[in-house]
Tab-separated table of C-alpha atoms and ligand atoms in Angstrom:
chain	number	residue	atom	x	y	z
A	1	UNK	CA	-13.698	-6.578	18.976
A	2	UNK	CA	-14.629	-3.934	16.658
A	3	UNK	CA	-11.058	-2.546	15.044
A	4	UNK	CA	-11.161	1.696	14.346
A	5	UNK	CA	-8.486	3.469	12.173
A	6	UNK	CA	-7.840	6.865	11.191
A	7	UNK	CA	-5.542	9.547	10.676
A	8	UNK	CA	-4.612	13.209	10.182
A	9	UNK	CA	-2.482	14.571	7.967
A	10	UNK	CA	0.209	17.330	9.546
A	11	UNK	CA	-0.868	19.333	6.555
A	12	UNK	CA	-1.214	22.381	8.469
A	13	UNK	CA	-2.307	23.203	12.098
A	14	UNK	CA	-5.243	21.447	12.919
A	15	UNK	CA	-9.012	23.056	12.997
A	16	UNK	CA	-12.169	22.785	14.372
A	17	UNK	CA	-13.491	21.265	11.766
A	18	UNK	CA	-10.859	18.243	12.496
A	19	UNK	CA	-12.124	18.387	16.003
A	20	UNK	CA	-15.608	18.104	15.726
A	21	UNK	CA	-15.319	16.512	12.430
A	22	UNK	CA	-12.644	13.281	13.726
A	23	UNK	CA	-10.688	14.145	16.507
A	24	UNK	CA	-13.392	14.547	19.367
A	25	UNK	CA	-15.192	11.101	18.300
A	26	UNK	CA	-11.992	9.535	18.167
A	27	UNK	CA	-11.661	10.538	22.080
A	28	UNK	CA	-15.112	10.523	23.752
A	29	UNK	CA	-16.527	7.302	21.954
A	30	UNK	CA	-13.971	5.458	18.983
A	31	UNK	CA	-11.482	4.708	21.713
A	32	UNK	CA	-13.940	3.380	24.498
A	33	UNK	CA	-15.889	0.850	22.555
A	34	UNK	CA	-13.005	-0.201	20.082
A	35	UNK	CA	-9.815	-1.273	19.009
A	36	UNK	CA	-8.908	1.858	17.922
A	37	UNK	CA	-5.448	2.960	16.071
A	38	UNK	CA	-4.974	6.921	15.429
A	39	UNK	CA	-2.542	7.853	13.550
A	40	UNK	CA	-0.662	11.105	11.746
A	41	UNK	CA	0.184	10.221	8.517
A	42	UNK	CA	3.034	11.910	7.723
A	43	UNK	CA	3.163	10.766	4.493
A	44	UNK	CA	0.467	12.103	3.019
A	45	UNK	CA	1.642	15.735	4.119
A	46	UNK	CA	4.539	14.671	1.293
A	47	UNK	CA	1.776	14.873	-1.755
A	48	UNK	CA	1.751	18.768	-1.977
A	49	UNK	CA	4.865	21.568	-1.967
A	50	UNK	CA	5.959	21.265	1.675
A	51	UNK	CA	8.736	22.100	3.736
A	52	UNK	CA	10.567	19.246	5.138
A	53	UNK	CA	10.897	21.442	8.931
A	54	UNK	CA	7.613	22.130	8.958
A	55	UNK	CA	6.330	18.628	8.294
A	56	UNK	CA	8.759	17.714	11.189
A	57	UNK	CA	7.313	20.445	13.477
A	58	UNK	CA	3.417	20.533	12.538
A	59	UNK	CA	3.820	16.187	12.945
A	60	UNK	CA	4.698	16.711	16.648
A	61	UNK	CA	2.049	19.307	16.718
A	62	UNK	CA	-0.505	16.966	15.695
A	63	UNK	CA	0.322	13.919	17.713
A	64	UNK	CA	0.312	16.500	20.735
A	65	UNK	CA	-2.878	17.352	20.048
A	66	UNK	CA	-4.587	14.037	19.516
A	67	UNK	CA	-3.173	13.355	23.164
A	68	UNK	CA	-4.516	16.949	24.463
A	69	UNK	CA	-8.256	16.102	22.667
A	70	UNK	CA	-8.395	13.334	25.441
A	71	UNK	CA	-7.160	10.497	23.384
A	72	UNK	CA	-4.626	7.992	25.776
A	73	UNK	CA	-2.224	6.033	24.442
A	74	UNK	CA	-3.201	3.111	27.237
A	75	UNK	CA	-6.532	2.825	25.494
A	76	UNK	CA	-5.359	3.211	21.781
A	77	UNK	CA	-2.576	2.924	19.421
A	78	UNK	CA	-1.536	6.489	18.833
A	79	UNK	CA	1.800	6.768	16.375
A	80	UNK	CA	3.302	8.323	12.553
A	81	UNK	CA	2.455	6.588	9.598
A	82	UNK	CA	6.305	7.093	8.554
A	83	UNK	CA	7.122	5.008	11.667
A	84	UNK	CA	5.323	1.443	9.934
A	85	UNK	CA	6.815	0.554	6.824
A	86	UNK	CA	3.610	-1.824	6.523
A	87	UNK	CA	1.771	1.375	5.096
A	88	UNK	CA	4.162	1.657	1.942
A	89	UNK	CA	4.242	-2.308	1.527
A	90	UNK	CA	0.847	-2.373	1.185
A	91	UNK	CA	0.199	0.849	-0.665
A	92	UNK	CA	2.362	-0.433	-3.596
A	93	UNK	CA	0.318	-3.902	-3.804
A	94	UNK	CA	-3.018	-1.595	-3.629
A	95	UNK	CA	-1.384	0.301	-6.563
A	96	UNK	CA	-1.176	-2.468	-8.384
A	97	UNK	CA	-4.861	-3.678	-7.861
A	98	UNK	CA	-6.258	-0.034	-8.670
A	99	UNK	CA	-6.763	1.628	-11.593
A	100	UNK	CA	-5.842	4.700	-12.945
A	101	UNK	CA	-9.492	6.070	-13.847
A	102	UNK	CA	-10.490	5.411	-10.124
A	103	UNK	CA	-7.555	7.497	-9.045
A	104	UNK	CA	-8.438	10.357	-11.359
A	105	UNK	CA	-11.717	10.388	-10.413
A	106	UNK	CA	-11.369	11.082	-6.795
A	107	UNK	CA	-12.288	14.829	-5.717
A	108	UNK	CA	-9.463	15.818	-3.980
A	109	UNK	CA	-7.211	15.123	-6.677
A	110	UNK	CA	-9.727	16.991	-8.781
A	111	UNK	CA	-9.357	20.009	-6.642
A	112	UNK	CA	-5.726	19.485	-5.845
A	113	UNK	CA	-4.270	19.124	-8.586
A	114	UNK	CA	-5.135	22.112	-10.510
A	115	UNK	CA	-4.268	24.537	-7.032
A	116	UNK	CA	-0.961	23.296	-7.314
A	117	UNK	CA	-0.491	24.424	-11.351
A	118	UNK	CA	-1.723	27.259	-10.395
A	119	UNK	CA	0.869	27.945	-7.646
A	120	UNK	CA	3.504	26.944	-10.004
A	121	UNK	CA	4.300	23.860	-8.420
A	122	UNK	CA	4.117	20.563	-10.850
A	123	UNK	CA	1.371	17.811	-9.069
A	124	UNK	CA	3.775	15.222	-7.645
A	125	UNK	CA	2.586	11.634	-8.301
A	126	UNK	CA	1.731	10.714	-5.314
A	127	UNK	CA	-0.870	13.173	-5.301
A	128	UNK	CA	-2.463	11.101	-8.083
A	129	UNK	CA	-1.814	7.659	-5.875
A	130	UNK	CA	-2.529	8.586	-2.431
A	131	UNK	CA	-5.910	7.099	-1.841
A	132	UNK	CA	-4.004	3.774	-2.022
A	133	UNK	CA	-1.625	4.864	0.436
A	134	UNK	CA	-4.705	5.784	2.626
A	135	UNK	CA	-6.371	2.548	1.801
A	136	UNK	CA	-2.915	0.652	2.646
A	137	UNK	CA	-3.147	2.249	5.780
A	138	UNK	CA	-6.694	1.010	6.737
A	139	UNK	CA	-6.866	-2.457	5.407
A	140	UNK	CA	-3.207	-3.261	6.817
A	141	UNK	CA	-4.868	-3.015	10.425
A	142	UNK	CA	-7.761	-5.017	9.136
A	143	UNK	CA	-10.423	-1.930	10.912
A	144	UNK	CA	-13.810	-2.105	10.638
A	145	UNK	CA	-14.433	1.397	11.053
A	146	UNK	CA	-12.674	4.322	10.135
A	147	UNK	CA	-14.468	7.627	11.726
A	148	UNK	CA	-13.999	10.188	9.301
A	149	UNK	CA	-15.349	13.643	8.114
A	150	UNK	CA	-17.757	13.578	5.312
A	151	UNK	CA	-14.903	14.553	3.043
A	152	UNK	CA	-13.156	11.443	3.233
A	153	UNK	CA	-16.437	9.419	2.113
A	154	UNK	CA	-15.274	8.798	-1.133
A	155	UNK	CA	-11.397	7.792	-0.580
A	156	UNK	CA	-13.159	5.417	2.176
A	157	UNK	CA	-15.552	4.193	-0.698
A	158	UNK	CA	-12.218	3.181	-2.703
A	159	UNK	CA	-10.383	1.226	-0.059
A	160	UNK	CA	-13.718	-1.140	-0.031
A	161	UNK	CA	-13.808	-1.429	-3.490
A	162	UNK	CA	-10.143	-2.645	-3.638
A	163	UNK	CA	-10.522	-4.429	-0.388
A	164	UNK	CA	-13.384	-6.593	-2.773
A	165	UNK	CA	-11.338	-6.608	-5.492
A	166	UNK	CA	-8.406	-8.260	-3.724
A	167	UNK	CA	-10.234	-10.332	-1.754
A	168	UNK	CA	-11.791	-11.929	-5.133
A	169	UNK	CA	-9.293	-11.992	-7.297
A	170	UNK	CA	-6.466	-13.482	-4.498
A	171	UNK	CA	-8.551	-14.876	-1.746
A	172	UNK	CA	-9.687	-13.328	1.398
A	173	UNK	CA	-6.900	-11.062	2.708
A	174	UNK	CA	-9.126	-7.642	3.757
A	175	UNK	CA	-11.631	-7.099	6.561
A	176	UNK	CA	-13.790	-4.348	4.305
A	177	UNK	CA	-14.330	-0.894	6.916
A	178	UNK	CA	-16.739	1.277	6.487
A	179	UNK	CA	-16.781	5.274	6.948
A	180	UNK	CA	-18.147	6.462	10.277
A	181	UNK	CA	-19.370	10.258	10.506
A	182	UNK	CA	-20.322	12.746	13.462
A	183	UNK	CA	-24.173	12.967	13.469
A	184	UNK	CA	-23.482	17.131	13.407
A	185	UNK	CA	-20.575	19.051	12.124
A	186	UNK	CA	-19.602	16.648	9.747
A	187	UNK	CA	-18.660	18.973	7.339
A	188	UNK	CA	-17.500	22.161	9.010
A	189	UNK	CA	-17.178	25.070	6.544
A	190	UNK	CA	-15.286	27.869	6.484
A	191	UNK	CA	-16.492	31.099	8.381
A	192	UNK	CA	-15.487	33.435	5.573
A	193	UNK	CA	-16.719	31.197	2.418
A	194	UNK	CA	-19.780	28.827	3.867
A	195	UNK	CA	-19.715	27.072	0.838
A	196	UNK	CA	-15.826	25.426	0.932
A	197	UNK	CA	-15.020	22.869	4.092
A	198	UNK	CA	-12.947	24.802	6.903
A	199	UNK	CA	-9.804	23.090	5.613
A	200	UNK	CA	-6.344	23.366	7.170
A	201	UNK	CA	-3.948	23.931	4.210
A	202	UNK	CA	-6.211	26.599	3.060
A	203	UNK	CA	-4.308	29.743	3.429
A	204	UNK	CA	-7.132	32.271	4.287
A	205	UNK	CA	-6.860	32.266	7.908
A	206	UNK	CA	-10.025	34.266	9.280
A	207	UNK	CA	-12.621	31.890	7.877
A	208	UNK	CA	-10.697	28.987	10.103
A	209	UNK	CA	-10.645	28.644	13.321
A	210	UNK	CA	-7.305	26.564	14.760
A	211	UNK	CA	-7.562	24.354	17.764
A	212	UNK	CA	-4.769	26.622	19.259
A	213	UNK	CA	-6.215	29.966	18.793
A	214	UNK	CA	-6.263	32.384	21.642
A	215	UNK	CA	-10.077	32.707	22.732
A	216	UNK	CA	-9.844	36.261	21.339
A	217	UNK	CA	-8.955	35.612	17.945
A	218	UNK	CA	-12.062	32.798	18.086
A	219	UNK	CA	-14.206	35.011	19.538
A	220	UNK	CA	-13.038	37.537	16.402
A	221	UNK	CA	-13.207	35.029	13.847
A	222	UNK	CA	-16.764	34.042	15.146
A	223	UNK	CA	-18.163	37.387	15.291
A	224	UNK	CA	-17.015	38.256	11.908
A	225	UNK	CA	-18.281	35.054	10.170
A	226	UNK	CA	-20.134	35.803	6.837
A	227	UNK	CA	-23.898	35.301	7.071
A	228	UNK	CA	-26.537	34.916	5.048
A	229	UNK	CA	-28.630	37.278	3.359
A	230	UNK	CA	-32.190	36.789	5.281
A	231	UNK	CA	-32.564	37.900	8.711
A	232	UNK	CA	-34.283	35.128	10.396
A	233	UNK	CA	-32.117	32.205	12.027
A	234	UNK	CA	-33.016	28.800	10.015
A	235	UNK	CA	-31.268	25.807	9.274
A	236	UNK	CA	-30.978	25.516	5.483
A	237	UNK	CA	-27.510	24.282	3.778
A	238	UNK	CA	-28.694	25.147	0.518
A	239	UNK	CA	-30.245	28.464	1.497
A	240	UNK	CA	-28.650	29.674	4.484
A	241	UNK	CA	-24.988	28.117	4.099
A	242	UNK	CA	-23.257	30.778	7.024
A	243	UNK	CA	-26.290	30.715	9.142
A	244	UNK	CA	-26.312	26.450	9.335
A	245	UNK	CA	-22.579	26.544	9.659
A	246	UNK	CA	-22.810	28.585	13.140
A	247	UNK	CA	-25.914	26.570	14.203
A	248	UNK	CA	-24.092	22.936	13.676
A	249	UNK	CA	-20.530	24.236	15.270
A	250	UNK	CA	-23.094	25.372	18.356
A	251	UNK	CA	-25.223	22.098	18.231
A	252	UNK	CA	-21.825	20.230	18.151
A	253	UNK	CA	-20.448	22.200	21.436
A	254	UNK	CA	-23.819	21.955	23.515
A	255	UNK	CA	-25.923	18.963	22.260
A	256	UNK	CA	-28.736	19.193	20.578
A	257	UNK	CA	-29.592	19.803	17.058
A	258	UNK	CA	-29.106	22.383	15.017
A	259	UNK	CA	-33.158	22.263	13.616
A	260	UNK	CA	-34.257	23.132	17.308
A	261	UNK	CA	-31.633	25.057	18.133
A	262	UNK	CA	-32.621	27.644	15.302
A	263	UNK	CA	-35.914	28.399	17.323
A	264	UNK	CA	-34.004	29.787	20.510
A	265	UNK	CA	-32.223	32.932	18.321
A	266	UNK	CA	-34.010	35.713	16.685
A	267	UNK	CA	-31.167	37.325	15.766
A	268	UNK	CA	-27.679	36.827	13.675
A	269	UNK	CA	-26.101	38.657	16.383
A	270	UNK	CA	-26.960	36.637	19.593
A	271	UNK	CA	-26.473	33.437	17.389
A	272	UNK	CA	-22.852	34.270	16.641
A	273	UNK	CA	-22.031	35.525	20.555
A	274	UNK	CA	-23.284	31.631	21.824
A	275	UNK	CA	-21.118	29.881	19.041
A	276	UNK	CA	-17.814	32.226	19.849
A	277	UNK	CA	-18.122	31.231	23.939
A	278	UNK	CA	-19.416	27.739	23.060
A	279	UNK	CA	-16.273	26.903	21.240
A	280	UNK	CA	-14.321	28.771	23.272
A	281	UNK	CA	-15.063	26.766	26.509
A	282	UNK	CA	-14.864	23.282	23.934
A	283	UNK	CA	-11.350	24.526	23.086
A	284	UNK	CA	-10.047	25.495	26.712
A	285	UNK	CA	-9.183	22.020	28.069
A	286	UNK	CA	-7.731	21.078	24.650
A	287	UNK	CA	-5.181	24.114	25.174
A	288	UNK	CA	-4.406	23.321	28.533
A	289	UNK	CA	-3.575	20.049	27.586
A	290	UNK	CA	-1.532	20.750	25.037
A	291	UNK	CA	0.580	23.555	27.189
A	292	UNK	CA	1.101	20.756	29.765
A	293	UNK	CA	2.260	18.197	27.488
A	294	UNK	CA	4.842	20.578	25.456
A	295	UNK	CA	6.358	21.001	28.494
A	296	UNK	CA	7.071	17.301	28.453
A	297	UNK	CA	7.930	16.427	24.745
A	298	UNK	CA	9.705	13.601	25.795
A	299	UNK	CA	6.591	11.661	26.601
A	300	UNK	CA	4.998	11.955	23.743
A	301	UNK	CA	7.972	10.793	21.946
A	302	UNK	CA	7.971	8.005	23.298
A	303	UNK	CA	4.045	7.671	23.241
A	304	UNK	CA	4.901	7.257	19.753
A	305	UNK	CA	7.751	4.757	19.818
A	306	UNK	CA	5.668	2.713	21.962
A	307	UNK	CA	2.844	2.835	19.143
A	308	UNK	CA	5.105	2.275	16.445
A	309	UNK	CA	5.570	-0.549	17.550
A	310	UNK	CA	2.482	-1.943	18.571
A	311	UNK	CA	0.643	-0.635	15.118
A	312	UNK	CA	4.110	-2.746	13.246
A	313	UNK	CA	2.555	-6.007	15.514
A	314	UNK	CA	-0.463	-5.494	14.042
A	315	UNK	CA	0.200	-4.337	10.769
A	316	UNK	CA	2.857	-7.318	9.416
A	317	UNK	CA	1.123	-10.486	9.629
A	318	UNK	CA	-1.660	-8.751	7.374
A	319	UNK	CA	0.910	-7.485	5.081
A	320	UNK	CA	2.656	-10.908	4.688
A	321	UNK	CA	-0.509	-12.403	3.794
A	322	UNK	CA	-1.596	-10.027	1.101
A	323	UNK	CA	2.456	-10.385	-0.164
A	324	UNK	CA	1.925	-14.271	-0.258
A	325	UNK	CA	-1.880	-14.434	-1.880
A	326	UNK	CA	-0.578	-11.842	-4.502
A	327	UNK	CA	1.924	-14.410	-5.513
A	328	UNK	CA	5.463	-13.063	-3.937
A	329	UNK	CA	7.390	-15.467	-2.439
A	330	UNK	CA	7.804	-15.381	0.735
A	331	UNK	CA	11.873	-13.829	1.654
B	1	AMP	P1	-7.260	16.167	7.343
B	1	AMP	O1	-7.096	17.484	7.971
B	1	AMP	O2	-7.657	16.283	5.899
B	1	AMP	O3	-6.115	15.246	7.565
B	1	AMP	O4	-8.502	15.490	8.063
B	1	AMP	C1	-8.425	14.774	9.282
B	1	AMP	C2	-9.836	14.399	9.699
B	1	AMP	O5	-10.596	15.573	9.994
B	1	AMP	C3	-10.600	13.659	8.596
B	1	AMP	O6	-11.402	12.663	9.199
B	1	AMP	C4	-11.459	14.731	7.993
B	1	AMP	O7	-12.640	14.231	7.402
B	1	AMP	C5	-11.776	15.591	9.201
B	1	AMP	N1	-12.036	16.983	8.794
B	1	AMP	C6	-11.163	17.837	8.222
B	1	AMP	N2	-11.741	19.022	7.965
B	1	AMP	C7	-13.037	18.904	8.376
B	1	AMP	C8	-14.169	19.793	8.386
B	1	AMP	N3	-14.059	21.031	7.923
B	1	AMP	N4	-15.321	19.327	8.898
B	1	AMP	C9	-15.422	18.077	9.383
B	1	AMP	N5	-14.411	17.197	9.414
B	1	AMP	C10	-13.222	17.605	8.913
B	2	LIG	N1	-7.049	11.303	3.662
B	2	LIG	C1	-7.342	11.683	5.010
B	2	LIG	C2	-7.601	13.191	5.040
B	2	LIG	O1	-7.212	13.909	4.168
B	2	LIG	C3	-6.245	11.367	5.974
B	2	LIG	C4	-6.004	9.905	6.035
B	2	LIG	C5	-4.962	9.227	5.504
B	2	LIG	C6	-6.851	8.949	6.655
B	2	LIG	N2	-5.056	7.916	5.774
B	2	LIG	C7	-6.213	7.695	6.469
B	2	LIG	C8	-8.072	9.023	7.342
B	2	LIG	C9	-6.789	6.523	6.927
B	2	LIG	C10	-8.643	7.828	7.803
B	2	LIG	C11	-7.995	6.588	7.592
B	2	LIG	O2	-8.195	13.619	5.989
């Protein structure tokens, strides 16, 4: 059976762009016709400044809300990277199979790095070795596929080419996964600044619409969405960055795509109404969700102890192997 991982990282409170992007995929077809492990890697929310109470409190957040988008933990493995020590056995072994030009080269350290200088903050290392902590945390479960947004393309591109590299230089140890995208909204971008990804730990909250806003403060954030220039409604990344933004969210919510769905709109204005009530009804059931299960946080505690422990199954006998073809002895 075909083996799914992937993860979010309690960063910040999660977007639309993680919903459409992961999140919703993950629910409605990853979970059905796979194997499927989803995990918040908690982690990775360690690489930037952070504040250890929020990390706690956004973590719980997160795994909330992967149960509220529809995902069930009787299907799936849902549970926090921190829980499996697998993920940091493996990372280290990945570290030392990587090289440091491949690390440097990867875009989000590109872009990371220099945000933090110029915060103040000094880049922590692990900022600089976290795609081998992410690819740790996919070839431990041995997945196939790993249903990602666009933006992870690249770190998914590494954890192959070490997954080869292993596998060649100290037998076969890795199944090799490959990236899965949504066919639209793969790349959501922000409503204020089409041309940067609608990205959680950004700070500029207008141009982002969180899973738990009020339908309001959508509705706001939708109507006031920067648009392009021209007047007519056309699908054109390049060209019309705001205007194919609002036409893929609205494809994404109804069906469709966001070519033919151009033709229906003459006008910026009736465009941006649709997209504020189409996400607004996609969002509703999330929220009510979620509201229902805070009320209960013991369950999904223990969703996640019950995880933990399933993903450790899983993860160990992989580990083990990769710790004995590396040439550790075994304890
Ligand atoms: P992150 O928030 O970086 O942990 O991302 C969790 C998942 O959501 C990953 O699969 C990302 O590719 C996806 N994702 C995050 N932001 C977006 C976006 N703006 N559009 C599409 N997918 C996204
Ligand atoms: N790097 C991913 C992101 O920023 C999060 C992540 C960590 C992940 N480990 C993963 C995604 C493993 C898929 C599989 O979104």
């Amino acid at each position: 059976m075909t083996r799914v991982f992937s993860g979010v990282k309690p960063t910040g409170h999660l977007t639309l762009g993680n919903y459409l992007g992961a999140l919703r995929r993950w629910a409605e077809v990853d979970q059905h016709r796979a194997d499927a492990l989803f995990c918040v890697v908690d982690l990775h929310a360690l690489t930037v400044d952070h504040d250890p109470a929020r990390v706690r409190r956004l973590s719980r957040q997160a795994a909330t809300l992967l149960l509220a988008s529809g995902i069930d933990p009787e299907r799936c493995t849902v549970f926090l990277q921190s829980h499996v020590d697998e993920h940091t056995r493996l990372s280290y072994l990945l570290e030392c199979v990587a090289t440091d030009g491949e690390m440097r080269r990867m875009i989000q350290y590109k872009e990371k790095a220099p945000r933090e200088r110029e915060r103040g903050t000094s880049v922590r290392l692990s900022l600089l070795t976290y795609p081998a902590l992410m690819a740790a945390d996919i070839l431990a479960y041995g997945a196939h596929e790993v249903p990602v947004g666009e933006d992870q393309t690249q770190h998914v591109e590494l954890t192959r080419d070490l997954a080869v590299r292993f596998n060649q230089r100290y037998g076969h140890t890795f199944v090799v996964p490959k990236a899965t995208h949504p066919k639209v909204a793969t790349r959501v971008m922000n409503l204020q600044d089409p041309t940067s990804k609608m990205g959680k730990s950004d700070d500029s909250g207008p141009g982002i619409v969180y899973l738990l806003d009020e339908p309001d403060v959508v509705r706001r954030k939708i109507m006031r969405a920067v648009t392009d220039s021209g007047l007519d409604v056309v699908h054109d990344r390049e060209e019309r960055p705001g205007i194919s933004n609002l036409l893929e969210i609205l494809a994404a919510c109804v069906g469709g795509n966001p070519e033919d769905l151009s033709g229906a709109y003459q006008s910026y204005g009736a465009l941006k109404k649709d997209t504020a009530e189409a996400v607004v009804e996609l969002l509703r059931p999330v929220q009510e969700r979620h509201r229902e299960l805070c009320a209960d946080p013991g369950y999904v505690e223990q969703v996640l102890r019950t995880g933990a422990h399933k993903a450790r199954e899983m993860a160990r006998p992989t580990v083990d192997t990769a710790y004995r073809a590396i040439g550790l002895l075994p304890a």
